[in-house]
PDB file of C-alpha atoms in Angstrom:
ATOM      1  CA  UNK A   1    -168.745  34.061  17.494  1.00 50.00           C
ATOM      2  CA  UNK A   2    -171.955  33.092  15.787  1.00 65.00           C
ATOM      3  CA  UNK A   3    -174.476  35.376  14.428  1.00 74.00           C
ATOM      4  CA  UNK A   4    -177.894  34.500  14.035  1.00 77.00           C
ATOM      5  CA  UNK A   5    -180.940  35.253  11.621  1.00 81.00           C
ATOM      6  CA  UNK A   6    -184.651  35.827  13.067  1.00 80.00           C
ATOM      7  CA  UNK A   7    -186.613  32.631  11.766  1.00 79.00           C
ATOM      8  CA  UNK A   8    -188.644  33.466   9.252  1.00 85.00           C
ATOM      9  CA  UNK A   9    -192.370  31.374   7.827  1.00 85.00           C
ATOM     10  CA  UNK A  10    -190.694  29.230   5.566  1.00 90.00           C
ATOM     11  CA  UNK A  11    -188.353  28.095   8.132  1.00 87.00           C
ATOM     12  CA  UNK A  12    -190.979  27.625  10.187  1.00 84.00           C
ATOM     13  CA  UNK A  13    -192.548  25.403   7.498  1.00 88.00           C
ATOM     14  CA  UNK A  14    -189.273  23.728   7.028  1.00 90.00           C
ATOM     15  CA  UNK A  15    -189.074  22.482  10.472  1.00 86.00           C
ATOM     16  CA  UNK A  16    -192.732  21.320  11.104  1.00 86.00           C
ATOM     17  CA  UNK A  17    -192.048  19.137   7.598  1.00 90.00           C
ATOM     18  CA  UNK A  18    -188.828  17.787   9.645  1.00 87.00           C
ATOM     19  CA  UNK A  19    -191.404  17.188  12.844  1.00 85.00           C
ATOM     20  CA  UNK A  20    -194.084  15.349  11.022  1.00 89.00           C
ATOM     21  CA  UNK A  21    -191.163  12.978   9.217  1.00 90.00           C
ATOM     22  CA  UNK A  22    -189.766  12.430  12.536  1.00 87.00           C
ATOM     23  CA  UNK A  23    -192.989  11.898  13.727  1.00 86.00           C
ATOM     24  CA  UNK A  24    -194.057   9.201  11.177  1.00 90.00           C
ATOM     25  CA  UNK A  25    -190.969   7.039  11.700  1.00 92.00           C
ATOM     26  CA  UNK A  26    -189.654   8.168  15.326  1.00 90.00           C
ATOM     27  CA  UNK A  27    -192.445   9.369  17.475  1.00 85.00           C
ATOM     28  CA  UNK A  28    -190.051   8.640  20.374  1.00 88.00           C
ATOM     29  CA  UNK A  29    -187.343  11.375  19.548  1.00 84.00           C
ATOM     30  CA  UNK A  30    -190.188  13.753  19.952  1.00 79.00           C
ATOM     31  CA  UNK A  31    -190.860  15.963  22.993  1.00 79.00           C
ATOM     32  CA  UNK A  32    -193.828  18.619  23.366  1.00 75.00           C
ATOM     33  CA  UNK A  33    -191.963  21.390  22.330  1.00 76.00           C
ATOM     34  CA  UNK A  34    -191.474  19.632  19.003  1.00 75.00           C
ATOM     35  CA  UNK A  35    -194.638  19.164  17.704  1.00 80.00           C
ATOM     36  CA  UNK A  36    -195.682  20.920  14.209  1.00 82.00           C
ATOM     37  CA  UNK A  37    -198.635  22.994  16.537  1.00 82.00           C
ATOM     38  CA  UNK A  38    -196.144  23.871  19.466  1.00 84.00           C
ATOM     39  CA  UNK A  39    -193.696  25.125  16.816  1.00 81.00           C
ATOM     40  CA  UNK A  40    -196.161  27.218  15.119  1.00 81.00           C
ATOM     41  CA  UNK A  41    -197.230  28.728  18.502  1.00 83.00           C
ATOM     42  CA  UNK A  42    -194.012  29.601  19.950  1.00 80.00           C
ATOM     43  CA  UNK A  43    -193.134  31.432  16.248  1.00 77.00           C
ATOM     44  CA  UNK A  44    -196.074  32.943  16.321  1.00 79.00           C
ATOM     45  CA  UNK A  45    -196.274  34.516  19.717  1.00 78.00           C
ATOM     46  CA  UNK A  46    -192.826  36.250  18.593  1.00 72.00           C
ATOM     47  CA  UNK A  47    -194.511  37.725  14.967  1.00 67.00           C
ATOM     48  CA  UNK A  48    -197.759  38.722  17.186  1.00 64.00           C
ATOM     49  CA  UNK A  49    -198.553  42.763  15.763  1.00 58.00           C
ATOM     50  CA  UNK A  50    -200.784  44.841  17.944  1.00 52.00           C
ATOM     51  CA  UNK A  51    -201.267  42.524  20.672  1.00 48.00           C
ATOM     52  CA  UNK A  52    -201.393  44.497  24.168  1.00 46.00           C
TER      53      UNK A  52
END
C-alpha cells in the first residue's frame, strides 16, 4: 500500500519547470492537462480558502 502527501507550491513549481522543459524539446508528449497554466489551476482550485 502506498501513502500519499498533499502537493504542496514548490511541487507545484517543480512540475511546471518539468512542463516547460518538456515543452521546449517535446511539445508532442504534452496534453492540455499538462500545461504550466492548467497545472497551476487544477492546484489551485484544491488550496481555494473562503470560496462559496
Amino acid at each position: 500500500m502506498s501513502t500519499s502527501e498533499p502537493v504542496t507550491a514548490t511541487d507545484l513549481r517543480l512540475m511546471q519547470g518539468l512542463a516547460q522543459r518538456v515543452a521546449a524539446t517535446r511539445p508532442d508528449l504534452l496534453n492540455a492537462d499538462t500545461t504550466v497554466g492548467e497545472l497551476a489551476w487544477i492546484w489551485g482550485k484544491g488550496h481555494i480558502s473562503g470560496a462559496g
